[in-house]
Tab-separated table of C-alpha atoms in Angstrom:
chain	number	residue	atom	x	y	z
W	10	MET	CA	-4.177	36.611	-7.260
W	11	LYS	CA	-5.822	35.580	-10.739
W	12	ASP	CA	-2.522	33.841	-11.567
W	13	THR	CA	-2.542	31.695	-8.516
W	14	LYS	CA	-6.041	30.804	-8.856
W	15	SER	CA	-5.802	29.919	-12.795
W	16	ASN	CA	-2.678	28.000	-11.542
W	17	THR	CA	-4.741	26.124	-8.920
W	18	GLU	CA	-7.765	25.309	-11.394
W	19	GLN	CA	-5.434	23.853	-13.366
W	20	HIS	CA	-3.963	21.717	-10.954
W	21	VAL	CA	-6.951	20.222	-9.671
W	22	ARG	CA	-8.173	19.830	-13.248
W	23	ALA	CA	-5.028	18.272	-14.433
W	24	ALA	CA	-5.228	15.474	-11.592
W	25	PHE	CA	-8.968	15.170	-11.763
W	26	LEU	CA	-8.175	14.199	-15.477
W	27	ALA	CA	-5.061	12.108	-14.650
W	28	ALA	CA	-7.123	10.336	-12.590
W	29	VAL	CA	-9.957	9.593	-14.904
W	30	GLU	CA	-7.199	8.416	-17.357
W	31	ARG	CA	-5.689	5.940	-14.838
W	32	GLU	CA	-8.826	4.444	-14.037
W	33	THR	CA	-9.889	3.676	-17.797
W	34	ALA	CA	-6.664	2.107	-18.918
W	35	THR	CA	-8.542	-0.513	-20.282
W	36	LEU	CA	-10.667	1.798	-22.459
W	37	PRO	CA	-9.627	1.832	-26.060
W	38	ALA	CA	-7.127	4.992	-26.585
W	39	ASP	CA	-10.008	6.742	-28.923
W	40	ARG	CA	-12.682	5.980	-26.263
W	41	ARG	CA	-10.501	7.082	-23.686
W	42	ALA	CA	-9.476	10.331	-25.530
W	43	GLU	CA	-13.070	11.019	-26.393
W	44	LEU	CA	-14.255	10.685	-22.403
W	45	LEU	CA	-11.429	13.046	-20.866
W	46	ALA	CA	-12.188	15.779	-24.001
W	47	ASP	CA	-15.778	15.721	-22.849
W	48	LEU	CA	-14.813	15.903	-19.355
W	49	ALA	CA	-12.443	18.678	-19.781
W	50	GLU	CA	-14.875	20.583	-21.952
W	51	HIS	CA	-17.726	20.537	-19.159
W	52	ILE	CA	-15.055	21.742	-16.404
W	53	ASP	CA	-14.400	24.589	-18.765
W	54	THR	CA	-17.840	25.001	-19.753
W	55	ALA	CA	-19.322	25.026	-16.007
W	56	LEU	CA	-16.386	27.425	-14.959
W	57	ALA	CA	-16.962	29.810	-17.833
W	58	GLU	CA	-20.870	29.836	-16.878
W	59	ARG	CA	-21.167	29.933	-13.236
W	60	SER	CA	-19.470	31.220	-10.374
W	61	GLY	CA	-17.712	28.290	-8.291
W	62	SER	CA	-14.668	26.730	-7.764
W	63	ILE	CA	-12.954	24.052	-9.712
W	64	GLU	CA	-13.468	21.878	-6.236
W	65	GLN	CA	-17.435	22.355	-6.418
W	66	VAL	CA	-17.030	21.279	-10.555
W	67	VAL	CA	-14.740	18.013	-9.930
W	68	ALA	CA	-17.226	17.298	-6.848
W	69	GLU	CA	-20.417	17.263	-9.107
W	70	LEU	CA	-18.601	15.068	-11.948
W	71	GLY	CA	-18.003	12.595	-9.228
W	72	ASP	CA	-15.829	9.998	-8.344
W	73	PRO	CA	-13.047	9.513	-11.461
W	74	ARG	CA	-13.656	5.417	-10.192
W	75	VAL	CA	-17.408	5.730	-10.604
W	76	ILE	CA	-16.982	7.842	-13.785
W	77	ALA	CA	-14.535	4.938	-15.288
W	78	ALA	CA	-16.558	2.077	-14.139
W	79	SER	CA	-20.187	3.977	-16.068
W	80	ALA	CA	-17.482	4.307	-19.087
W	81	LEU	CA	-16.579	0.492	-19.116
W	82	ARG	CA	-19.814	-0.612	-18.985
W	83	GLU	CA	-20.741	1.240	-21.505
W	84	ASP	CA	-18.081	0.315	-23.872
W	85	GLY	CA	-18.586	-3.362	-23.010
W	86	GLY	CA	-14.951	-3.475	-21.169
W	87	THR	CA	-14.939	-5.217	-17.504
W	88	VAL	CA	-15.100	-3.092	-14.363
W	89	PRO	CA	-12.288	-3.301	-11.905
W	90	ALA	CA	-13.355	-4.888	-8.672
W	91	PRO	CA	-13.859	-1.836	-6.276
W	92	ALA	CA	-10.899	-1.464	-4.134
W	93	ARG	CA	-10.565	-3.164	-0.701
W	94	ARG	CA	-11.263	-1.534	2.233
W	95	PRO	CA	-8.073	-0.615	3.942
W	96	ARG	CA	-6.800	-2.649	6.574
W	97	ASN	CA	-5.797	-1.391	10.190
W	98	PRO	CA	-2.554	0.296	10.266
W	99	LEU	CA	-1.901	-1.183	13.413
W	100	THR	CA	-1.750	-4.766	11.414
W	101	PRO	CA	1.867	-4.240	9.878
W	102	LEU	CA	3.606	-2.805	12.819
W	103	LEU	CA	2.606	-5.631	14.949
W	104	VAL	CA	3.554	-8.027	12.892
W	105	LEU	CA	7.259	-5.872	12.894
W	106	ALA	CA	7.194	-5.712	16.538
W	107	LEU	CA	6.202	-9.253	17.020
W	108	SER	CA	9.208	-10.126	15.185
W	109	VAL	CA	11.741	-8.895	18.353
W	110	PRO	CA	10.445	-11.345	20.623
W	111	VAL	CA	10.804	-13.969	18.002
W	112	ALA	CA	14.305	-12.927	17.407
W	113	VAL	CA	14.988	-13.491	21.241
W	114	VAL	CA	13.301	-16.719	21.259
W	115	ASN	CA	14.744	-18.422	18.550
W	116	GLN	CA	17.883	-16.730	19.169
W	117	VAL	CA	18.173	-18.411	22.956
W	118	LEU	CA	16.564	-21.406	21.986
W	119	PHE	CA	17.880	-22.038	18.826
W	120	ASP	CA	20.899	-19.771	17.998
W	121	ASN	CA	18.608	-18.850	14.874
W	122	ALA	CA	17.482	-15.677	13.863
W	123	LEU	CA	15.407	-17.540	10.590
W	124	ALA	CA	12.038	-17.072	12.112
W	125	ALA	CA	12.496	-13.711	12.821
W	126	ALA	CA	13.831	-13.015	9.480
W	127	VAL	CA	10.581	-14.292	7.791
W	128	VAL	CA	8.226	-12.394	10.312
W	129	ARG	CA	9.993	-9.425	9.586
W	130	VAL	CA	10.004	-9.951	5.983
W	131	VAL	CA	5.868	-10.348	6.176
W	132	GLY	CA	5.728	-7.224	8.185
W	133	VAL	CA	7.722	-5.175	5.407
W	134	VAL	CA	5.511	-6.480	2.889
W	135	LEU	CA	2.423	-5.825	4.741
W	136	LEU	CA	3.851	-2.232	5.414
W	137	CYS	CA	4.842	-1.769	1.887
W	138	ARG	CA	0.998	-2.389	0.708
W	139	SER	CA	-0.334	-0.377	2.926
W	140	VAL	CA	-2.376	3.084	2.356
W	141	PHE	CA	-1.430	4.759	5.573
W	142	TRP	CA	1.941	5.657	4.861
W	143	THR	CA	3.568	7.547	1.598
W	144	GLY	CA	6.240	5.464	-0.469
W	145	ALA	CA	8.763	7.648	1.441
W	146	GLN	CA	7.780	6.531	5.118
W	147	LYS	CA	7.553	2.696	3.980
W	148	THR	CA	11.315	3.456	2.738
W	149	VAL	CA	12.590	4.774	5.983
W	150	GLY	CA	10.539	2.637	7.824
W	151	SER	CA	11.574	-1.039	5.792
W	152	MET	CA	15.348	0.209	6.223
W	153	VAL	CA	14.885	1.073	10.111
W	154	THR	CA	12.761	-2.382	11.376
W	155	PHE	CA	14.345	-4.622	8.829
W	156	ALA	CA	17.534	-3.862	6.480
W	157	LEU	CA	19.880	-2.197	9.746
W	158	PRO	CA	18.824	-4.687	12.133
W	159	ALA	CA	19.756	-7.594	9.602
W	160	VAL	CA	22.807	-5.676	8.616
W	161	ILE	CA	23.789	-5.218	12.030
W	162	GLY	CA	23.200	-8.596	12.752
W	163	LEU	CA	24.621	-9.967	9.801
W	164	THR	CA	27.949	-8.085	10.828
W	165	ALA	CA	28.247	-9.140	14.277
W	166	LEU	CA	27.873	-12.695	13.601
W	167	HIS	CA	30.023	-12.945	10.374
W	168	SER	CA	32.361	-10.388	10.596
W	169	ASN	CA	35.192	-9.123	13.291
W	170	SER	CA	34.694	-5.709	12.347
W	171	LEU	CA	32.284	-5.192	15.466
W	172	ASP	CA	34.396	-6.997	17.860
W	173	GLY	CA	35.338	-3.800	20.196
W	174	VAL	CA	31.535	-3.315	20.365
W	175	PRO	CA	29.972	-4.021	23.008
W	176	SER	CA	27.461	-6.680	23.243
W	177	TRP	CA	25.173	-5.082	25.111
W	178	LEU	CA	24.490	-2.342	22.239
W	179	LEU	CA	24.157	-4.709	19.581
W	180	ASP	CA	21.419	-5.872	21.498
W	181	VAL	CA	19.769	-2.234	22.178
W	182	LEU	CA	20.315	-1.782	18.461
W	183	LEU	CA	18.650	-4.809	17.274
W	184	VAL	CA	15.520	-4.387	19.560
W	185	GLY	CA	15.498	-0.892	19.677
W	186	LEU	CA	15.303	-0.439	16.054
W	187	PRO	CA	12.352	-2.184	15.256
W	188	LEU	CA	10.366	-0.971	17.994
W	189	GLY	CA	11.584	2.374	17.523
W	190	GLY	CA	10.712	2.199	13.819
W	191	CYS	CA	7.498	0.753	14.590
W	192	VAL	CA	6.578	3.737	16.876
W	193	TRP	CA	7.560	6.224	14.376
W	194	LEU	CA	5.280	4.559	11.801
W	195	TRP	CA	2.837	4.802	14.105
W	196	ALA	CA	3.027	8.574	14.760
W	197	ALA	CA	3.611	9.469	10.739
W	198	ARG	CA	0.841	7.683	9.310
W	199	ARG	CA	-2.077	8.916	7.305
W	200	ARG	CA	-4.960	9.202	9.667
W	201	SER	CA	-7.347	8.905	7.114
W	202	ALA	CA	-6.709	6.585	4.281
């Protein structure tokens, strides 16, 4: 049990110090090392002198961004701008879903899929910049909503290899993949980002 607690303490301690190190990347290396050593010593001392969890000690120290901003101000460095509030998770999904009717209208009226491709690229960029999904979820979402429909559409347009596939099936895939991907991304999103 003590080994598990020790491993957890080491993990939380290392994650906290790594976050401070990341946030203080613009500090000179010697000043950053000194700050990290001071914080590590404070954590170790606090754990040794009183009962309490590593999480409590780290919470008392504060947010790594605030610690870094304070250290950067003391050192005369520039403090990075505060992080922007995350956008609504619906934004990239609505843009990706909007690409479906754009594709249909452009295909019927102009026999062209360029506008839908542009809308999907914008949706994928918004998805990839969002904080509401993990990297793996963003990759799967991009593949399902953009890459697979693009490959199917281009293959159907420029190849004879899909001649035996009914056109209704291609249409279902070209509409269903982006919309299904949006539904999956909505269900998989992080609730608190």
